[in-house]
Tab-separated table of C-alpha atoms and ligand atoms in Angstrom:
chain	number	residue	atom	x	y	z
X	20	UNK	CA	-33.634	-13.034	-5.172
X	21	UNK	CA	-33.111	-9.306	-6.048
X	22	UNK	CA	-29.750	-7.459	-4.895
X	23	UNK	CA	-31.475	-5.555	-2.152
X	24	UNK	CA	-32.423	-9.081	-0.627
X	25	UNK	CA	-28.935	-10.540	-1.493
X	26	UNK	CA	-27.594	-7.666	0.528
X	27	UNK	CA	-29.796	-8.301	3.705
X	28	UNK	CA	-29.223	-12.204	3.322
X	29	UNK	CA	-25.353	-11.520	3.542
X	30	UNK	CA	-25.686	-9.343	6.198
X	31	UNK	CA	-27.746	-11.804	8.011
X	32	UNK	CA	-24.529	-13.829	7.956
X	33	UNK	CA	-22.123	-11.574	9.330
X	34	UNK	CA	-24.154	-9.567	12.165
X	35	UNK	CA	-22.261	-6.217	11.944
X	36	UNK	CA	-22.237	-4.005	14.638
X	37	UNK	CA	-24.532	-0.515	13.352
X	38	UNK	CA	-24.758	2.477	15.274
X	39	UNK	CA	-27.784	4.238	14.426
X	40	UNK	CA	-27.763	8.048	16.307
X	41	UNK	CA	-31.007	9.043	15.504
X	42	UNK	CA	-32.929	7.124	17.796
X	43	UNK	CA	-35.275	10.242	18.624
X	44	UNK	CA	-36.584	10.216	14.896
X	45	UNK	CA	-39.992	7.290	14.776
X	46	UNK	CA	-38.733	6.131	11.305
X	47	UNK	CA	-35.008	5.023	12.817
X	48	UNK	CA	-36.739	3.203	15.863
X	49	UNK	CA	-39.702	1.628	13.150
X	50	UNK	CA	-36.157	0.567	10.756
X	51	UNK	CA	-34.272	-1.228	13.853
X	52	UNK	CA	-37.027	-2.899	14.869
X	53	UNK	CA	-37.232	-4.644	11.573
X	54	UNK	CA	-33.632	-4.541	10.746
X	55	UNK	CA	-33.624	-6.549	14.888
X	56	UNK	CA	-36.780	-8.923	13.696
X	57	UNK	CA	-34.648	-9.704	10.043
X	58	UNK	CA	-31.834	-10.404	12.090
X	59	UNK	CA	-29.200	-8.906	9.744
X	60	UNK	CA	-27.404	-6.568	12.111
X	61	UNK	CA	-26.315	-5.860	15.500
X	62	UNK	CA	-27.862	-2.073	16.353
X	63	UNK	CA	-27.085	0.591	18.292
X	64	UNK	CA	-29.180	3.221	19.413
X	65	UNK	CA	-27.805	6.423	20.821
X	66	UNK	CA	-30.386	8.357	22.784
X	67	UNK	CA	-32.270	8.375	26.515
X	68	UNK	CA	-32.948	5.060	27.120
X	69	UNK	CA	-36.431	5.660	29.048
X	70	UNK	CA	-37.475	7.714	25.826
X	71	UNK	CA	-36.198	5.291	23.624
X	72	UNK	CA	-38.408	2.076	26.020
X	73	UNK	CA	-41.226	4.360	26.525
X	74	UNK	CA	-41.371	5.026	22.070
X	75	UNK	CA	-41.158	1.408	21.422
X	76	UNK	CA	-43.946	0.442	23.534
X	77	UNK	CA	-45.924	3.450	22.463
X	78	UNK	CA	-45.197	2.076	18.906
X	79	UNK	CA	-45.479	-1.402	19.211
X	80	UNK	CA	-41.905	-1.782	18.113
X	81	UNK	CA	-41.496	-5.975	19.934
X	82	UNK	CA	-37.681	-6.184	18.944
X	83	UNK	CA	-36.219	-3.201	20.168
X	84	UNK	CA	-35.515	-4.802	23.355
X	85	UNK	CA	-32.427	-6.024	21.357
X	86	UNK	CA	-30.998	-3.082	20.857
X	87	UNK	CA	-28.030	-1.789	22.489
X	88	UNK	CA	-28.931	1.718	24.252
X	89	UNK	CA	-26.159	3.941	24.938
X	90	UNK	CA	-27.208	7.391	26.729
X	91	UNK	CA	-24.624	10.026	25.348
X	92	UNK	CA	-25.244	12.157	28.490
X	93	UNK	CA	-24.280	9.202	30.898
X	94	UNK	CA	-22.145	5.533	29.970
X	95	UNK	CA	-19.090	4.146	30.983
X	96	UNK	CA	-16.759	5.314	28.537
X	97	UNK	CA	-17.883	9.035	28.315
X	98	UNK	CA	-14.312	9.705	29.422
X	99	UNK	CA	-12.431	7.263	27.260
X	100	UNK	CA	-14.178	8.834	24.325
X	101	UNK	CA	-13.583	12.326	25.295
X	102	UNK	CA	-10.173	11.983	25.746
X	103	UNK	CA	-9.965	9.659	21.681
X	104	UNK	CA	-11.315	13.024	20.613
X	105	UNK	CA	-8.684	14.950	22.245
X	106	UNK	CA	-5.866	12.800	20.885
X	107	UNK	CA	-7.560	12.867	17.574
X	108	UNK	CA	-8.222	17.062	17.521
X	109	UNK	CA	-5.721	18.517	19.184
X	110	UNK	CA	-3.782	20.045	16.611
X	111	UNK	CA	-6.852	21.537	15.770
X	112	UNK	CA	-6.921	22.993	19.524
X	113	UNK	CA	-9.640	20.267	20.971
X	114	UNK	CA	-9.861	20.674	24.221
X	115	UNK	CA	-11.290	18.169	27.188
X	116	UNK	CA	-13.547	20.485	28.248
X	117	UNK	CA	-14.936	21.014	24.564
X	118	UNK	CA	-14.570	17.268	23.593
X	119	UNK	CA	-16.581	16.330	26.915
X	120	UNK	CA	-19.607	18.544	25.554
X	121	UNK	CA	-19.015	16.566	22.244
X	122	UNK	CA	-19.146	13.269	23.403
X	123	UNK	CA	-23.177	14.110	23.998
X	124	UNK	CA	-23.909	15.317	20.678
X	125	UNK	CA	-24.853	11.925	19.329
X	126	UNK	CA	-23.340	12.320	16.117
X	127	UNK	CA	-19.766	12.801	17.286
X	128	UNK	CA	-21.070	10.029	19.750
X	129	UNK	CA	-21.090	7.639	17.069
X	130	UNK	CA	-18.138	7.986	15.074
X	131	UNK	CA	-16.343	7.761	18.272
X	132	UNK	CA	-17.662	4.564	19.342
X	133	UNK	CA	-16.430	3.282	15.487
X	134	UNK	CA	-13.241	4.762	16.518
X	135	UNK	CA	-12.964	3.091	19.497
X	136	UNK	CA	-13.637	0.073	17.537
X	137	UNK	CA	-17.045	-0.413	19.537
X	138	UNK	CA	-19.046	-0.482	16.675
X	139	UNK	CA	-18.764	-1.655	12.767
X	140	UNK	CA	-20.781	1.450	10.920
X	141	UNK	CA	-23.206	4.253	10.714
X	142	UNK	CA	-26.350	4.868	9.308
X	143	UNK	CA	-27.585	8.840	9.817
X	144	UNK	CA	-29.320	11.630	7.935
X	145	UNK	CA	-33.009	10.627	8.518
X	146	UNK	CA	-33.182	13.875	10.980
X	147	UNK	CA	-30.009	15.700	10.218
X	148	UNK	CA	-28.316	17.393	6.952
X	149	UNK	CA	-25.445	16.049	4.672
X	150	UNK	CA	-22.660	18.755	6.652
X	151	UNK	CA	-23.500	17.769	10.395
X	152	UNK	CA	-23.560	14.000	9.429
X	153	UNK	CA	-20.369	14.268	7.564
X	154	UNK	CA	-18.524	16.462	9.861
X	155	UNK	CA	-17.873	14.381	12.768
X	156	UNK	CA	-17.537	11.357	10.682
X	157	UNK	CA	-14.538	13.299	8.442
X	158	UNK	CA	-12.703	14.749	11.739
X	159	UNK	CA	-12.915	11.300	13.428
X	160	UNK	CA	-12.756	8.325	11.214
X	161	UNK	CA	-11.530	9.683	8.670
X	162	UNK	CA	-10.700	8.647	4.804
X	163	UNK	CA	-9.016	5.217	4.200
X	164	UNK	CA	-5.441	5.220	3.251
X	165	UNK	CA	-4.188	6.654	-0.535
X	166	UNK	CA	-8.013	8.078	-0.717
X	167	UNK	CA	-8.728	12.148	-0.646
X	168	UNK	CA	-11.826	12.727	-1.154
X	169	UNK	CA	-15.146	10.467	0.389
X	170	UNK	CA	-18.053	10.841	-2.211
X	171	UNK	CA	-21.396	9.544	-2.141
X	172	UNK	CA	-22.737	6.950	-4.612
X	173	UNK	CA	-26.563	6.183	-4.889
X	174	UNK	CA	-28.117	2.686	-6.091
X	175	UNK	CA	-30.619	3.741	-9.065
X	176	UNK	CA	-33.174	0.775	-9.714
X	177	UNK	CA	-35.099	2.139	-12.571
X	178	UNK	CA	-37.964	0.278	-14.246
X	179	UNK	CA	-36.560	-0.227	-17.662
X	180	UNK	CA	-34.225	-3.067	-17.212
X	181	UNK	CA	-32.356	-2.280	-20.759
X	182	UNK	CA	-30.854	0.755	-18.853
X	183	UNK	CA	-27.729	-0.345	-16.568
X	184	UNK	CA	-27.051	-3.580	-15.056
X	185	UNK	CA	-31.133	-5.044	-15.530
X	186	UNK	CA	-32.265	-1.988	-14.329
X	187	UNK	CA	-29.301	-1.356	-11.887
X	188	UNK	CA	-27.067	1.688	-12.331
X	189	UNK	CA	-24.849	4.294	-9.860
X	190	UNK	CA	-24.671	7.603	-9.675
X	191	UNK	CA	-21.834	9.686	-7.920
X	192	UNK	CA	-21.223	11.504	-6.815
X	193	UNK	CA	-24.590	13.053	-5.081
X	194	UNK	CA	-23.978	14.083	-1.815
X	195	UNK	CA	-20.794	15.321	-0.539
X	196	UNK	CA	-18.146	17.164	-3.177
X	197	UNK	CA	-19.818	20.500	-4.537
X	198	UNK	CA	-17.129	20.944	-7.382
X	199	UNK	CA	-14.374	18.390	-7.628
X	200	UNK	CA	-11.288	19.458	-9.418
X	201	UNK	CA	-9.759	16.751	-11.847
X	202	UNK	CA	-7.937	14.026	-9.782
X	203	UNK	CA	-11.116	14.059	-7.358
X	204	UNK	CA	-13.415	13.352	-9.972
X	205	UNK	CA	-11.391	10.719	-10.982
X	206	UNK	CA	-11.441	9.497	-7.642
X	207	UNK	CA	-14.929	9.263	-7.449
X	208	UNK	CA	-15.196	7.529	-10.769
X	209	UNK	CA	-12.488	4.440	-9.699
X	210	UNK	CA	-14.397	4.548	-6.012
X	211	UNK	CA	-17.980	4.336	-7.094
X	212	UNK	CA	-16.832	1.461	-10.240
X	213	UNK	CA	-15.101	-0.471	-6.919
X	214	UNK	CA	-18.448	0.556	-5.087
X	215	UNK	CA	-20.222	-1.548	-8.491
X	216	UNK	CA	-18.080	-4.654	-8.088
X	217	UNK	CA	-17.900	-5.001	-4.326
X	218	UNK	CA	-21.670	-4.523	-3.105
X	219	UNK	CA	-23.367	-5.183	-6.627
X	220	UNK	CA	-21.407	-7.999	-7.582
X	221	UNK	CA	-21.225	-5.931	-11.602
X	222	UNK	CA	-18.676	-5.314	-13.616
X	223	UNK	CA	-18.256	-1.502	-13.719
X	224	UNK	CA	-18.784	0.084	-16.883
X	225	UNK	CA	-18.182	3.659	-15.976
X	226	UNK	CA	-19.018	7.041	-17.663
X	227	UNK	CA	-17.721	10.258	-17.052
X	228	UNK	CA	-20.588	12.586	-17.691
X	229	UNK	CA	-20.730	15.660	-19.122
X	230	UNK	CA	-22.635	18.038	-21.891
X	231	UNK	CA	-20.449	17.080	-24.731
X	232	UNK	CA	-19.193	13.653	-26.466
X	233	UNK	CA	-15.596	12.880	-27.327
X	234	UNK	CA	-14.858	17.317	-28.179
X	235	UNK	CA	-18.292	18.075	-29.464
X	236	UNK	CA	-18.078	21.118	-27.310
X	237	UNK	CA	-15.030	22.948	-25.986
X	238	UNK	CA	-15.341	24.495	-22.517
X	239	UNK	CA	-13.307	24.344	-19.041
X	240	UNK	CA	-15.949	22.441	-18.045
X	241	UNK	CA	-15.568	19.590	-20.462
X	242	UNK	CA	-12.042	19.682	-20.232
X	243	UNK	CA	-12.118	18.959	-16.836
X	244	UNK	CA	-14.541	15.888	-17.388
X	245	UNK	CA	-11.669	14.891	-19.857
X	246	UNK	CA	-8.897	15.302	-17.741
X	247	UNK	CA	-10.322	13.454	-15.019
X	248	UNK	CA	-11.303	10.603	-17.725
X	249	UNK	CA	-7.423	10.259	-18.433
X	250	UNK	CA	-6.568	10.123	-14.923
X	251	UNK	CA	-9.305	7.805	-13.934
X	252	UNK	CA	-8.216	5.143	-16.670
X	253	UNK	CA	-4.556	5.596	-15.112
X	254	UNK	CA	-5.563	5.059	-11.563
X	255	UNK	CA	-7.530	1.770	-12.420
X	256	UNK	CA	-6.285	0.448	-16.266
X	257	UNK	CA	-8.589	-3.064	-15.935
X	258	UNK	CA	-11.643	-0.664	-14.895
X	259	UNK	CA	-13.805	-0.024	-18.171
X	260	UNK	CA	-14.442	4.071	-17.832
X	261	UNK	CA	-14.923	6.194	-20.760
X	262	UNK	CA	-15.805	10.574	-21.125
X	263	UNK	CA	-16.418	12.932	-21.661
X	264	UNK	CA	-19.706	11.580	-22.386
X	265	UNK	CA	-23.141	12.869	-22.922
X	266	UNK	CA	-26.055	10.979	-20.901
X	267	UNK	CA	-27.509	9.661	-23.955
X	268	UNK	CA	-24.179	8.682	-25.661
X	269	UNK	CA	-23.390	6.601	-22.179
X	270	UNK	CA	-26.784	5.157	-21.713
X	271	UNK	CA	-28.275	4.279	-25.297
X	272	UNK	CA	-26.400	1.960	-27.848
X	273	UNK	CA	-27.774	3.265	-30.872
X	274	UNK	CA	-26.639	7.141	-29.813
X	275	UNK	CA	-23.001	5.584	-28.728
X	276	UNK	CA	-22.562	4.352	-32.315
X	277	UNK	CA	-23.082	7.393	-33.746
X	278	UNK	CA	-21.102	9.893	-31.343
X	279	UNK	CA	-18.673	7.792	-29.786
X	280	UNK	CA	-18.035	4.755	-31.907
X	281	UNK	CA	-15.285	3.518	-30.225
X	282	UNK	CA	-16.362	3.614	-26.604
X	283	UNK	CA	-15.326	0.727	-24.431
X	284	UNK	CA	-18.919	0.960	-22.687
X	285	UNK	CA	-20.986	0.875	-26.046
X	286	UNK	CA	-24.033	3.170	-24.514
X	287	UNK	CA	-24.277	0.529	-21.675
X	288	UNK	CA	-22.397	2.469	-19.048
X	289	UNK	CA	-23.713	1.128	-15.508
X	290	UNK	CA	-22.156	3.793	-13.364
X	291	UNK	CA	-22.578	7.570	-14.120
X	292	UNK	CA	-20.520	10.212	-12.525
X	293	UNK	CA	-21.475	13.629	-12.927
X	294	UNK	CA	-18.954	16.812	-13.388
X	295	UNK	CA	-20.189	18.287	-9.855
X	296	UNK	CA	-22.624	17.666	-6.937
X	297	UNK	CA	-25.559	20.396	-8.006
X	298	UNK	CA	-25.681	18.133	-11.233
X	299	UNK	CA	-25.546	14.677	-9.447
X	300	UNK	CA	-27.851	15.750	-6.733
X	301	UNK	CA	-30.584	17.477	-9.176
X	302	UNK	CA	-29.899	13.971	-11.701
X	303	UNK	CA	-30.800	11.260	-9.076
X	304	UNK	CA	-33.779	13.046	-7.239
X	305	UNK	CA	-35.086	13.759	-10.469
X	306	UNK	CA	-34.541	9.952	-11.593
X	307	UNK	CA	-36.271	9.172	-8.628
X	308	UNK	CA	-39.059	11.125	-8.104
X	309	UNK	CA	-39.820	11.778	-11.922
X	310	UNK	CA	-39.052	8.346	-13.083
X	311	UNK	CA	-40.185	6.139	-10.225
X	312	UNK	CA	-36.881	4.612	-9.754
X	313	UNK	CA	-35.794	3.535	-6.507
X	314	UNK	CA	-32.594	5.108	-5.184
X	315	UNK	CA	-30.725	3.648	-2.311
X	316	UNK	CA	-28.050	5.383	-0.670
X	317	UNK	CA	-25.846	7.629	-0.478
X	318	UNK	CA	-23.346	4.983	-0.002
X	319	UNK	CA	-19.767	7.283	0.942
X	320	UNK	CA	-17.118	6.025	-0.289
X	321	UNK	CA	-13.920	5.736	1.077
X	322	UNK	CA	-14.109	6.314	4.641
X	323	UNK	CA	-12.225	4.497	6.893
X	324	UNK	CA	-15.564	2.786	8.208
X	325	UNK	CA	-18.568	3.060	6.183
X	326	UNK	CA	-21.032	6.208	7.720
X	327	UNK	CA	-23.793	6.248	5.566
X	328	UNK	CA	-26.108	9.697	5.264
X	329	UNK	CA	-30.074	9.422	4.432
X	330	UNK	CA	-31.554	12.053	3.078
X	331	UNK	CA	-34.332	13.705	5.672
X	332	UNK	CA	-37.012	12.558	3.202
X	333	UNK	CA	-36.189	9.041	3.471
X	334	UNK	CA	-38.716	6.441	4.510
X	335	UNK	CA	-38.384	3.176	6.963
X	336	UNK	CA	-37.150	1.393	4.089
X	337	UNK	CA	-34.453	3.806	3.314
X	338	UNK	CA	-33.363	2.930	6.098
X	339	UNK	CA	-33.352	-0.373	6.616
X	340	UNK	CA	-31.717	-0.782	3.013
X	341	UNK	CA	-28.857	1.249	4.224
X	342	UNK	CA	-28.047	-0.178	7.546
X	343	UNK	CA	-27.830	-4.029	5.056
X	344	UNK	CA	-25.169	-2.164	2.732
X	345	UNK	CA	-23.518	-0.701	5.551
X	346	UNK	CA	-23.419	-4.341	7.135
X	347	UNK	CA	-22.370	-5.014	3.950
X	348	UNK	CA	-19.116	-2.656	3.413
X	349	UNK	CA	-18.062	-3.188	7.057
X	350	UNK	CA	-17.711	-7.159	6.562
X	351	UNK	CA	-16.131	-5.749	2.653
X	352	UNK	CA	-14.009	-3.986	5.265
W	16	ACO	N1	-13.506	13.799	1.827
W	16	ACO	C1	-12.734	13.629	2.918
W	16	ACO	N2	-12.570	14.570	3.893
W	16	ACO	C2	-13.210	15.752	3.706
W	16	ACO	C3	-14.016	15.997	2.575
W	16	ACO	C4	-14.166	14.945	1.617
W	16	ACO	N3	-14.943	15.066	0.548
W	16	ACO	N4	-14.522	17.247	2.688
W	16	ACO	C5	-14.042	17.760	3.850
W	16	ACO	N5	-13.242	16.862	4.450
W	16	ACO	C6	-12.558	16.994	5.742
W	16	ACO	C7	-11.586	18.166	5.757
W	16	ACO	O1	-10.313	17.755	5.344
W	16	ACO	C8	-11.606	18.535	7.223
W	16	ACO	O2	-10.771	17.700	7.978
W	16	ACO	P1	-9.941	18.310	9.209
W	16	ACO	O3	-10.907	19.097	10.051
W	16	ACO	O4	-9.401	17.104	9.905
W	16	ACO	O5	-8.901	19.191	8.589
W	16	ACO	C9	-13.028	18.239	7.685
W	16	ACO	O6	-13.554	17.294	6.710
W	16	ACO	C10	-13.914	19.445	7.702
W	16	ACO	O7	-13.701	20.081	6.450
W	16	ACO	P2	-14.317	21.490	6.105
W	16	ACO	O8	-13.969	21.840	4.680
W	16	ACO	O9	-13.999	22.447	7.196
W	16	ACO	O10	-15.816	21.093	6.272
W	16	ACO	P3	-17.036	21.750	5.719
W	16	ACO	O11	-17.984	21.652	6.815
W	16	ACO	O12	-16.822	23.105	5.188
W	16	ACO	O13	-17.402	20.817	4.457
W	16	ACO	C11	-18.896	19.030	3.928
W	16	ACO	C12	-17.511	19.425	4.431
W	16	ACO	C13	-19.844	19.125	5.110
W	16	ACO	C14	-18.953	17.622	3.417
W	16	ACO	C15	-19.279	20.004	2.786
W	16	ACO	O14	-18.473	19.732	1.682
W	16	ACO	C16	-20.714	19.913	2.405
W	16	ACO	O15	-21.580	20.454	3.101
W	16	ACO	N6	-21.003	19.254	1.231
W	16	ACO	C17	-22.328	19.188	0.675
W	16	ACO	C18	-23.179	18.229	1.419
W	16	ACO	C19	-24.600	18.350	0.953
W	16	ACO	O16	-25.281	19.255	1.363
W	16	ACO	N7	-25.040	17.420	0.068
W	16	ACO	C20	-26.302	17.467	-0.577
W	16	ACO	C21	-27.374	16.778	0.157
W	16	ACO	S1	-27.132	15.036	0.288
W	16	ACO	C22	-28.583	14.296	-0.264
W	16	ACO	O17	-29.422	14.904	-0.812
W	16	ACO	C23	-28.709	12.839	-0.039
């Protein structure tokens, strides 16, 4: 059994509840139906429940029947929510009237009904960018206690199986921070290493990433890759993490021996983080698309609930494998 079917089989066991707000978008509908026929999660579509009926039968979708519709224009706790957002916003001058227009945006929809403790997680992004997932999802649920920053980790499954963990390695963070400072970086690095352990079941073995090895090249940019190295091993001393590192020097044994002979990861690093987000974003749709590696996520880290983002290219089977590791961290949770 592969991890992505370990992930489903668990999930299977522990029927999270997983709001899905997209429910106007075909490949969201096409996901829950099989994610509903699998079994592995409770779902929740957000949406008009007579467009949502009249889709499934127009797309043969037999399952969807078990799906919970809620209709962000008209339900029972429109109110209830409204007035959570209030509470939650009003030192940021929320008002009713404002929060009862947000209540039927279905994005805000959702990460009140987590909130409210309706719901176990979120899986959006299929039909909506990174900022207008994250938004809502950062103003309501918020980060988890002692954490700053929520990043975004992606499962890489590329084809040669020396690379990684068989074949398994993450990269963070490629979706939300566009240019951590020092401590956030570090952040990122102990998150997406717990990330490794808790929903991979590895041992992290964590590189900070950068374009120079151990001082080959001085620039702010290195140092900072340094400095958040030293932090990093502070924050989490039993974690193996090791930078600044260059991707070959992290990834290939032979090249570790020669620039970095004493590196606790010995050019077998299974988690890369990258010095900022235009270099983690570029790294893992280029991995992907170039290198026919599967990449699964991005899984954020550190949210108080786990609100997963697609990317708007993502196919049914993004999804599905999103909603099982978002089952996943909520039963973590
Ligand atoms: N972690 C935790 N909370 C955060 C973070 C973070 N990384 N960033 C912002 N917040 C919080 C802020 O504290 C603030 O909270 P408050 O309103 O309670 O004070 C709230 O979120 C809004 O913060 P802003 O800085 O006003 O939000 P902004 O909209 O400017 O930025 C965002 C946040 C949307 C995440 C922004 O950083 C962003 O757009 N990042 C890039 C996302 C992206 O485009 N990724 C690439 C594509 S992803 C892919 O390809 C799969």
């Amino acid at each position: 059994m592969n991890l992505l079917q370990k992930i489903r089989q668990n999930a299977i066991l522990n029927q999270m509840r997983i709001v899905l707000p997209e429910a106007f978008d075909e490949r969201t509908l096409k996901a829950a139906n099989i994610i509903l026929k699998e079994g592995f999660a409770k779902i929740i579509l957000t949406g008009s429940p007579t467009k949502i009926e009249a889709d499934a039968k127009r797309l043969k979708l037999e399952y969807l029947h078990k799906a919970l519709i809620i209709n962000p224009k008209e339900h029972t706790k429109k109110n209830e929510y409204a007035k959570l957002l209030v509470e939650i916003r009003k030192k940021k001058g929320m008002t009713m009237e404002q929060a009862l227009k947000l209540v039927e945006d279905p994005l805000y929809l959702a990460a009140l009904i987590i909130k409210s403790g309706d719901a176990d997680g979120e899986v959006a992004g299929a039909a909506n960018t990174t900022g207008d997932v994250l938004r809502p999802a950062f103003q309501i649920v918020k980060t988890l206690p002692g954490i700053s920053v929520v990043s975004g980790a992606f499962f890489m499954f590329v084809n040669n199986k020396t690379h990684g963990e068989e074949g398994l390695l993450l990269f963070a963070d490629c979706a939300v921070n566009p240019n951590p400072t020092a401590p956030q970086l570090a952040e990122i690095a102990v998150a997406t290493g717990r990330t490794a352990s808790a929903i991979a079941g590895i041992e992290p073995r964590v590189a900070m990433l950068s374009f120079s090895t151990k001082g080959s090249a001085k620039h702010e940019m290195v140092t900072k890759v340094a400095e958040a190295t030293a932090i990093a091993k502070k924050m989490a001393p039993d974690m193996k993490i090791d930078g600044e590192l260059q991707a070959d020097a992290a990834l290939i044994e032979v090249v570790a021996n020669k620039k970095s002979p004493n590196s606790p990861i010995g050019g077998q690093a299974n988690v890369l983080v990258f010095p900022s987000l235009e270099v983690g974003n570029i790294a893992y749709k280029l991995v992907e698309r170039l290198g026919d590696a599967v990449a699964v996520g991005p899984i954020l880290q550190g949210m108080a609930a786990p609100i997963n983002d697609l990317s708007r290219g993502c196919s049914v089977e993004d999804i599905v494998n999103l909603v099982a590791i978002t089952a996943n961290q909520a039963q973590i949770k």
